[in-house]
PDB file of C-alpha atoms in Angstrom:
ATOM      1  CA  UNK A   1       7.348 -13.665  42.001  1.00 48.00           C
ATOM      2  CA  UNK A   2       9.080 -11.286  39.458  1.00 50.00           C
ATOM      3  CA  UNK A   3       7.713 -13.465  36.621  1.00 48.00           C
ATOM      4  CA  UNK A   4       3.556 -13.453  38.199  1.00 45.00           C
ATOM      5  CA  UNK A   5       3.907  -9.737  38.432  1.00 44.00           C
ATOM      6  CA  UNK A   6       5.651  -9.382  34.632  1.00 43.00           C
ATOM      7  CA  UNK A   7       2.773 -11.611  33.327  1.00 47.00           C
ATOM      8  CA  UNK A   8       0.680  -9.470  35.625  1.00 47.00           C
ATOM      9  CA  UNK A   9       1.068  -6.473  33.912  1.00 43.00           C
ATOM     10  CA  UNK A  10       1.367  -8.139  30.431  1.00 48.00           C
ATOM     11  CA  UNK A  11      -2.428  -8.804  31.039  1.00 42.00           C
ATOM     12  CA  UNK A  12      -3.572  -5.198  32.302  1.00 40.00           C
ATOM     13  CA  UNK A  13      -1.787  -3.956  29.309  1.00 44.00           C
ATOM     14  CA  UNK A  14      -3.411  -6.075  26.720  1.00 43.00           C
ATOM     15  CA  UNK A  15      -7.013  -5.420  28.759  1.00 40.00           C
ATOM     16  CA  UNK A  16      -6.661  -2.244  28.393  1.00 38.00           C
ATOM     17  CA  UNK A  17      -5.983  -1.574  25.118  1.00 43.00           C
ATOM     18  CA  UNK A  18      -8.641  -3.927  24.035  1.00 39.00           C
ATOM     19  CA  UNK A  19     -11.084  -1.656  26.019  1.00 45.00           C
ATOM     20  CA  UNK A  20      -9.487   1.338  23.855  1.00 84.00           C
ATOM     21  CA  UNK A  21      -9.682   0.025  20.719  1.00 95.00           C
ATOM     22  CA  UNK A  22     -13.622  -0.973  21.530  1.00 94.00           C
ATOM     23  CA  UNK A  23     -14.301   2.587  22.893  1.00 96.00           C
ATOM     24  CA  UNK A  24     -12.612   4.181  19.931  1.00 97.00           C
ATOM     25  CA  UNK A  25     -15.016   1.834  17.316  1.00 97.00           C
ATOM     26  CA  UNK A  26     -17.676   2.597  19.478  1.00 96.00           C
ATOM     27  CA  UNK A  27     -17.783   6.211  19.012  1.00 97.00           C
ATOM     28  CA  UNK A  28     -16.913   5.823  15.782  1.00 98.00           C
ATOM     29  CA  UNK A  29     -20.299   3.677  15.497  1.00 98.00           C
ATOM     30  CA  UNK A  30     -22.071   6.543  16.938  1.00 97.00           C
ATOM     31  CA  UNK A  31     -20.704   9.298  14.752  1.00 98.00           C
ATOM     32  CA  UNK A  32     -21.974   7.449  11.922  1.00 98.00           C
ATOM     33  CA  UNK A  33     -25.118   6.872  13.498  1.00 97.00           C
ATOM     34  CA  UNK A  34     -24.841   3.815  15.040  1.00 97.00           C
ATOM     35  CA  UNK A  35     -24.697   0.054  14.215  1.00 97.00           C
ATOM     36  CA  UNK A  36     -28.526  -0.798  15.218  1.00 97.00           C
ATOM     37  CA  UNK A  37     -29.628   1.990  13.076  1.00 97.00           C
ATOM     38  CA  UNK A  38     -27.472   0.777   9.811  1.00 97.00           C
ATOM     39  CA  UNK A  39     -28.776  -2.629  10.734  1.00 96.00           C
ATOM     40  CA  UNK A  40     -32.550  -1.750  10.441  1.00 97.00           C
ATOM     41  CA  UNK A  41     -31.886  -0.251   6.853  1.00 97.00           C
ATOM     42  CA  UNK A  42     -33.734  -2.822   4.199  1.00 97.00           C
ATOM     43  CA  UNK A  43     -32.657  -1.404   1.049  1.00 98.00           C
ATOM     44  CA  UNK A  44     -30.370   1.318  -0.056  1.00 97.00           C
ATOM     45  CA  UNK A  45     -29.810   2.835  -3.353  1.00 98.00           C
ATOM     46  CA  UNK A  46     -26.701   4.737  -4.184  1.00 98.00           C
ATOM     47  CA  UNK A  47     -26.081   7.436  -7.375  1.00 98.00           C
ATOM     48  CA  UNK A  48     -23.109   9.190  -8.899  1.00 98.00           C
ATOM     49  CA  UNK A  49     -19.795   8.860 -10.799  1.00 97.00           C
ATOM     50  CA  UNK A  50     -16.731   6.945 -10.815  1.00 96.00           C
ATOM     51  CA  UNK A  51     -14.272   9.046 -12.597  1.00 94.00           C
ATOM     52  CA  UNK A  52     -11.357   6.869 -14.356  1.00 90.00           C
ATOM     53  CA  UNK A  53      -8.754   7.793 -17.037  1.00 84.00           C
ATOM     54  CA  UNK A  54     -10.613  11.039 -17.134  1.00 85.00           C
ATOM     55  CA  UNK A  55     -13.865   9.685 -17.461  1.00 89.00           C
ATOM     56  CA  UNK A  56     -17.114  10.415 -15.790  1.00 93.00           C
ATOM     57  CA  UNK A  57     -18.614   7.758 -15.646  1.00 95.00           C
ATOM     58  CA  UNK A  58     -22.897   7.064 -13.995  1.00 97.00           C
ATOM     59  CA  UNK A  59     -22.426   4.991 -11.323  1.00 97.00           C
ATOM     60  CA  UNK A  60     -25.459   3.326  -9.318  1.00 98.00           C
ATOM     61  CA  UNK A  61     -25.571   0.861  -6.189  1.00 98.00           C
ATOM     62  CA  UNK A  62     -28.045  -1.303  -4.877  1.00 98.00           C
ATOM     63  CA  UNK A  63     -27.831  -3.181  -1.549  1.00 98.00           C
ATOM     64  CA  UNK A  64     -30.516  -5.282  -0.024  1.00 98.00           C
ATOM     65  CA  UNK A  65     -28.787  -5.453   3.761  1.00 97.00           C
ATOM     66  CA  UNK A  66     -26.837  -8.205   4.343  1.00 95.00           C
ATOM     67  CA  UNK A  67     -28.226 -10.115   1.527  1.00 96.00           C
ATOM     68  CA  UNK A  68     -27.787  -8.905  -1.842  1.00 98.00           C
ATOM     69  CA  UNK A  69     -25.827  -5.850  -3.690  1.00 98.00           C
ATOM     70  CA  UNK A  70     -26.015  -4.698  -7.835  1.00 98.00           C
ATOM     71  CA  UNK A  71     -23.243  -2.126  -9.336  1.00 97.00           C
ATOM     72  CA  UNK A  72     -23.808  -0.503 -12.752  1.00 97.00           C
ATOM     73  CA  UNK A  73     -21.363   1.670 -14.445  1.00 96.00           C
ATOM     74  CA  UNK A  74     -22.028   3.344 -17.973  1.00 94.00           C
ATOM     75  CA  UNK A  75     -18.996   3.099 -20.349  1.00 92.00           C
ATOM     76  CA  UNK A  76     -19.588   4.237 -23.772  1.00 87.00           C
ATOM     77  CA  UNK A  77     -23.055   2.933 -23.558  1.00 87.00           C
ATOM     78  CA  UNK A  78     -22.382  -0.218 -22.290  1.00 91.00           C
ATOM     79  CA  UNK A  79     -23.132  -1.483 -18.568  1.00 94.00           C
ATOM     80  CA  UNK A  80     -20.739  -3.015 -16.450  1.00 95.00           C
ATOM     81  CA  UNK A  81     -22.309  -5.182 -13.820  1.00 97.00           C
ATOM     82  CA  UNK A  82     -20.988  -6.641 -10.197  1.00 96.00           C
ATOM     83  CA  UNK A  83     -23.398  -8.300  -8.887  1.00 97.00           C
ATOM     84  CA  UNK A  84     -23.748 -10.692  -5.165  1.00 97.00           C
ATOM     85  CA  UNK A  85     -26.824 -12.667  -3.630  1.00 96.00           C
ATOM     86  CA  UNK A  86     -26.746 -15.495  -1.627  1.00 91.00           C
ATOM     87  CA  UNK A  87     -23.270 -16.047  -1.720  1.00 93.00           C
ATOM     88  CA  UNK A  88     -22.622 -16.029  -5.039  1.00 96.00           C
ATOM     89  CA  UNK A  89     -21.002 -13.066  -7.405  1.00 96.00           C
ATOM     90  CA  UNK A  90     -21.368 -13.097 -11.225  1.00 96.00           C
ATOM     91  CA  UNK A  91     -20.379  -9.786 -13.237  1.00 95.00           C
ATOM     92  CA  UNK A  92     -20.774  -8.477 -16.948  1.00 94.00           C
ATOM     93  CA  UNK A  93     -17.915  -6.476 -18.282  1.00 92.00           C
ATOM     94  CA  UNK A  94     -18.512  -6.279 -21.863  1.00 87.00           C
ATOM     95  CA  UNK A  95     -14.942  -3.845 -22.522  1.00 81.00           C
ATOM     96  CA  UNK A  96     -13.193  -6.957 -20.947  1.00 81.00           C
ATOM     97  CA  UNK A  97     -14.773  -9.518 -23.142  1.00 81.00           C
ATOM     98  CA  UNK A  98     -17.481 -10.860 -20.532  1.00 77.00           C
ATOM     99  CA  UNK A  99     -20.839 -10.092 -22.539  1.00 83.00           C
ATOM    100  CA  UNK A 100     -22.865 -12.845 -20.304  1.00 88.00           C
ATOM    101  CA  UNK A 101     -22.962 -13.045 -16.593  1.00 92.00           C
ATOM    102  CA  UNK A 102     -18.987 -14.841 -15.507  1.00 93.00           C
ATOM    103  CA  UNK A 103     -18.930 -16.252 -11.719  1.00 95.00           C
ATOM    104  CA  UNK A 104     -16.893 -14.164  -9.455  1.00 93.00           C
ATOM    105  CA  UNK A 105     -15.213 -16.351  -7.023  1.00 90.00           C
ATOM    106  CA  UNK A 106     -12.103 -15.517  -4.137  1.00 87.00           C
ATOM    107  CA  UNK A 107     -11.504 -12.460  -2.752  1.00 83.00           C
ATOM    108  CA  UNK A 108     -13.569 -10.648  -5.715  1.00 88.00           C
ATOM    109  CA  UNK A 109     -16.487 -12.711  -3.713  1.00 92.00           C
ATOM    110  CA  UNK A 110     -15.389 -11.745  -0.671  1.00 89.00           C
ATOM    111  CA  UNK A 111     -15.621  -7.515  -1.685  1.00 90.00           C
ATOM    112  CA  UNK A 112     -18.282  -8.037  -3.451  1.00 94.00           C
ATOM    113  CA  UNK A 113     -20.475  -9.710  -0.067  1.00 93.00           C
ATOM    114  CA  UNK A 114     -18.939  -6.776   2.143  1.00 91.00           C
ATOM    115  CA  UNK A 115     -20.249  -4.740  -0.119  1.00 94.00           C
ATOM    116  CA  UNK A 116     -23.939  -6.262   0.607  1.00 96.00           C
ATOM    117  CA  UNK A 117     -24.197  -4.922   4.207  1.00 96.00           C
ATOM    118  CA  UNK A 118     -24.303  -1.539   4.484  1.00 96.00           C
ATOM    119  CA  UNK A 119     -22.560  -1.322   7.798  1.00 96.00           C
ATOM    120  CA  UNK A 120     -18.244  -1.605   7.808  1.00 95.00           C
ATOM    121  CA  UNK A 121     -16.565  -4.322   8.892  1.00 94.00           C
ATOM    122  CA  UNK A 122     -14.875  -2.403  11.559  1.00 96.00           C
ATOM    123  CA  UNK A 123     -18.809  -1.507  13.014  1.00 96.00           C
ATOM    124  CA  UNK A 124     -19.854  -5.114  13.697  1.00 92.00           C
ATOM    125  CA  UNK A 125     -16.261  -6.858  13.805  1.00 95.00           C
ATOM    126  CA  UNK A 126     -17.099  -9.077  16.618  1.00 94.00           C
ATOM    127  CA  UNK A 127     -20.027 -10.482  14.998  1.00 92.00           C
ATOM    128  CA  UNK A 128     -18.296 -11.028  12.000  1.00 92.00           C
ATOM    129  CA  UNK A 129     -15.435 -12.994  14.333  1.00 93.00           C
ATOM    130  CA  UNK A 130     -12.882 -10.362  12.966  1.00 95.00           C
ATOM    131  CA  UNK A 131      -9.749  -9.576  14.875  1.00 97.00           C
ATOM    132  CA  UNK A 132      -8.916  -5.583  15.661  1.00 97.00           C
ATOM    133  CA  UNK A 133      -5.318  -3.854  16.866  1.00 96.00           C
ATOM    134  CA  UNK A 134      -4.729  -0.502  18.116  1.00 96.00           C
ATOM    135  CA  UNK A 135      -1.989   0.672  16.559  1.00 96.00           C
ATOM    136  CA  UNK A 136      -1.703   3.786  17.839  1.00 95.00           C
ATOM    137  CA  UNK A 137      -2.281   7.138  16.475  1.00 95.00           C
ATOM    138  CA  UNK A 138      -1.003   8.335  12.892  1.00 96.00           C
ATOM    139  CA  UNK A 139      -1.255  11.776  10.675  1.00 97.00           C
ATOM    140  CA  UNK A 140      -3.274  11.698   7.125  1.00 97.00           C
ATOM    141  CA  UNK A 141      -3.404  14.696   5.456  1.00 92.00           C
ATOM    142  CA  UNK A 142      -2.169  16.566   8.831  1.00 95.00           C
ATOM    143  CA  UNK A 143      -5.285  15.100  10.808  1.00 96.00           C
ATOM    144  CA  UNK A 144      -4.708  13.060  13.404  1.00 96.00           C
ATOM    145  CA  UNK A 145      -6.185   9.819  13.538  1.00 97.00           C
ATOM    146  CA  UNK A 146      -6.276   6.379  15.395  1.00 97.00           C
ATOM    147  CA  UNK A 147      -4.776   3.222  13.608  1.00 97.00           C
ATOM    148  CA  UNK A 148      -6.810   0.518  13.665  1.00 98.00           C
ATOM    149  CA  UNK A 149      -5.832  -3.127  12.277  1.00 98.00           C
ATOM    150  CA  UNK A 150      -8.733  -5.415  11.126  1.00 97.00           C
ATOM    151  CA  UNK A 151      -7.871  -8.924  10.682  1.00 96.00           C
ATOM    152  CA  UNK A 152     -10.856 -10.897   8.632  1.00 92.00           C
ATOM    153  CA  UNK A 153     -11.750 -14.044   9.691  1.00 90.00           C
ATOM    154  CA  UNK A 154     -12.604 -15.236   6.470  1.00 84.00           C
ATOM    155  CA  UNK A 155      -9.577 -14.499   4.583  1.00 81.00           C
ATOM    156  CA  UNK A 156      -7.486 -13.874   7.051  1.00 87.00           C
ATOM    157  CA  UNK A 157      -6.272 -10.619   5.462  1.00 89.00           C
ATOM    158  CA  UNK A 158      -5.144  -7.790   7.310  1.00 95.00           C
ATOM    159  CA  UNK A 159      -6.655  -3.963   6.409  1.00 96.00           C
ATOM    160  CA  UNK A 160      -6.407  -0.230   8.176  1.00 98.00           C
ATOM    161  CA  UNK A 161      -8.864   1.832   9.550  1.00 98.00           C
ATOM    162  CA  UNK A 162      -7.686   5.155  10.235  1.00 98.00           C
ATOM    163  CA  UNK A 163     -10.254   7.341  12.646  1.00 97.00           C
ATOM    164  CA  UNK A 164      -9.865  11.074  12.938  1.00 97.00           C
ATOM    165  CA  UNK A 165      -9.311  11.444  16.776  1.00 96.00           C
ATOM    166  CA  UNK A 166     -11.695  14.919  17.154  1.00 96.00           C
ATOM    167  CA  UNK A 167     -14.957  13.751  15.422  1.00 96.00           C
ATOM    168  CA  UNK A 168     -14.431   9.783  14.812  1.00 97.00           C
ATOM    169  CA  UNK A 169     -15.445   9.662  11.156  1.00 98.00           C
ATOM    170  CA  UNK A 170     -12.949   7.730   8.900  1.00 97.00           C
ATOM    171  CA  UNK A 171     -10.310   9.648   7.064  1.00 97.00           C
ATOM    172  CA  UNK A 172      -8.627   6.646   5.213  1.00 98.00           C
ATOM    173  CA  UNK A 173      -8.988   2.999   4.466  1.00 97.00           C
ATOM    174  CA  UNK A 174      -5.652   0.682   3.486  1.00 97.00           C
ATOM    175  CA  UNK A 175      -6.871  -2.697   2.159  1.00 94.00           C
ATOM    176  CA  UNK A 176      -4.642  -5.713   0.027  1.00 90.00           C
ATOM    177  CA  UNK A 177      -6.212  -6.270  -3.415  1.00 84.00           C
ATOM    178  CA  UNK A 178      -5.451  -8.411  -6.243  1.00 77.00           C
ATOM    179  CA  UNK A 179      -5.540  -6.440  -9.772  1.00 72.00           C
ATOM    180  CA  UNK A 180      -4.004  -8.219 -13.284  1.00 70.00           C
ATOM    181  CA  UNK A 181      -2.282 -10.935 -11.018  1.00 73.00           C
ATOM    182  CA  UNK A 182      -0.467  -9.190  -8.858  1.00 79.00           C
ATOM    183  CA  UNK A 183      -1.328  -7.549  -5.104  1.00 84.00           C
ATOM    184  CA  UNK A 184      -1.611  -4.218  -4.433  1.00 87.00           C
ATOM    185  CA  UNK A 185      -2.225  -2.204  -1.127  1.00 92.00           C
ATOM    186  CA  UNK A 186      -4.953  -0.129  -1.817  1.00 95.00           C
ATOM    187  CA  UNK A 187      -5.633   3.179  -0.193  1.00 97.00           C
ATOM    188  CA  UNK A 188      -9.107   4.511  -0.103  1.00 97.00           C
ATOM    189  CA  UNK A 189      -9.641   8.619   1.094  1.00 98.00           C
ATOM    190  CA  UNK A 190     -13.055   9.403   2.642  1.00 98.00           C
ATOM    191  CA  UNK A 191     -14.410  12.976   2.167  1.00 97.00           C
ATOM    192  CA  UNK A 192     -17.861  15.316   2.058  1.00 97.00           C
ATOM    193  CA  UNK A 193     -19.388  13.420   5.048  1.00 98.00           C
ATOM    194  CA  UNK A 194     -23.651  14.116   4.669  1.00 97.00           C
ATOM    195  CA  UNK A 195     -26.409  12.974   6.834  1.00 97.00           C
ATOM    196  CA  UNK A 196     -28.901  11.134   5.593  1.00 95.00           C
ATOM    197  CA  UNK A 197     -32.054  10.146   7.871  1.00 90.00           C
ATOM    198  CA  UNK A 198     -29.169   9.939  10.621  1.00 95.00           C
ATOM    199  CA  UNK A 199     -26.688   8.002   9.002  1.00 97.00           C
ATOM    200  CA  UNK A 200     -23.368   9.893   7.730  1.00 97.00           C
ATOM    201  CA  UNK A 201     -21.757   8.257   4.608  1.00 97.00           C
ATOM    202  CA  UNK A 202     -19.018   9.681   2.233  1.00 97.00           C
ATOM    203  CA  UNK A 203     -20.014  11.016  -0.664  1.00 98.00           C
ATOM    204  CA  UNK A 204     -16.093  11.296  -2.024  1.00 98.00           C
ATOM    205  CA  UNK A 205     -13.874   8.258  -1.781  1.00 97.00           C
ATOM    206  CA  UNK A 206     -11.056   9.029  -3.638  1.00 97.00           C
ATOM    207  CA  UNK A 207      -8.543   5.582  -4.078  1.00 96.00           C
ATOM    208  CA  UNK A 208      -4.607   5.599  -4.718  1.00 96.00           C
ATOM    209  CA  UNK A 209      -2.172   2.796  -5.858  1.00 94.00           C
ATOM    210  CA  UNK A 210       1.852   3.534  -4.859  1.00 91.00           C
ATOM    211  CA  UNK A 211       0.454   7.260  -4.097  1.00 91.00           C
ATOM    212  CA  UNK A 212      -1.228   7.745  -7.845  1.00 94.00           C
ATOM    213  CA  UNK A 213      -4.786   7.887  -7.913  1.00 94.00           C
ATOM    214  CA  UNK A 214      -6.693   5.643 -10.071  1.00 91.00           C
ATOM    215  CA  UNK A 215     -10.214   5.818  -9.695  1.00 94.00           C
ATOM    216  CA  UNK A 216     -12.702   8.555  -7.637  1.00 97.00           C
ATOM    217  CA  UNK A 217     -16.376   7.756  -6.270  1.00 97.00           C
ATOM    218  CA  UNK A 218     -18.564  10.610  -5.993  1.00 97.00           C
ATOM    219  CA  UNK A 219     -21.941  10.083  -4.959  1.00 98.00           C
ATOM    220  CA  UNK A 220     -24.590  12.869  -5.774  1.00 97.00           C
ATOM    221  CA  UNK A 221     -27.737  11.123  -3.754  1.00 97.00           C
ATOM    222  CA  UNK A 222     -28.704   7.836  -1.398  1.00 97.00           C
ATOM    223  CA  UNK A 223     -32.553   6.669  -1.218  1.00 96.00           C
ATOM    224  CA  UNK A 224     -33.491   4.438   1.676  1.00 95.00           C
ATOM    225  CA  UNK A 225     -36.145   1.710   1.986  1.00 90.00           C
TER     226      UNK A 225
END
């Protein structure tokens, strides 16, 4: 009898976080304006700068939802180019050696097709067949936030939402990334929220390595349709 009730309350638990973690993505969802409404966007075109080493660099984005998605940075009047339709990613990096489109392939692939739908992973997780955790609540930056683990089902990689607990917008993203060989956690800081035809994006993402920061995406304007 002891053991039915322990397994029992082993299963109320677990329901009931799974209905918090749901309620906390759902409002989420709605502070950014809601999955159905990201969903209907066609086409979305993104300008600023990526600032690196000191640089200021042009930076523009094209996404056709869910389908397709184009990157183009200036460098010293050269393009670099990530590129995804279809499935496949090719890029152009001319400062790396890559004058002619090169196949992108792995987990490259894999960024570069989240990058095609405009909505986050943590939005539409279910239909993606992605895993989520509540991990409780954390500080960034003195806010406090909810933790949120995201477990992709097609790489099986783990990443970190982390939702501001008064108005549900992100405050910081943790993600695994390969760079030169080696793995690196990633940690991506969302700022300068804006609406735009009911949608909020981010026009700051600032991203650290081991606490330094190495690269800052500031968007100045986003077209839709």
């Amino acid at each position: 009898m002891r053991k039915v009730l322990l397994a029992s309350l082993c299963f109320i638990v677990t329901a009931v976080q799974a209905q918090t973690v749901d309620e906390v993505i759902q409002k989420y969802s709605t502070a950014v304006g809601g999955l159905d409404a990201f969903n209907a966007v066609k086409t979305v075109k993104m300008t600023g700068n990526v600032s690196v080493q000191g640089m200021d660099l042009p930076l523009t984005i094209q996404i056709v939802n869910g389908k397709a998605m184009r990157s183009d940075v200036q460098v010293m009047g050269q393009m670099i180019i990530n590129s995804y339709k279809d499935g496949k990613g090719w890029t152009v990096n001319p400062l790396a050696g890559a004058n002619s489109p090169t196949d992108v392939t792995g987990s490259a692939l894999y960024d570069l097709k989240n990058q095609s739908i405009i909505a986050s992973s943590l939005m539409d997780y279910k239909a993606r067949g992605n895993k989520v955790e509540l991990e409780g609540q954390e500080d960034v930056e003195g806010i406090k936030c909810y933790k949120i683990k995201l477990i992709s089902k097609e790489d099986g990689k783990a990443s970190t939402y982390f939702i501001n607990t008064s108005d549900y917008l992100p405050i910081k993203f943790v993600e695994s990334k390969e760079m030169q060989g080696q793995e690196f956690d990633v940690e991506s800081y969302f700022s300068d929220y804006k609406d735009f035809n009911g949608l909020k994006f981010s026009m700051n993402r600032t991203q650290k390595i081991e606490g330094q920061v190495f690269q800052e995406i500031k968007l100045t304007d986003i077209q839709f349709n």
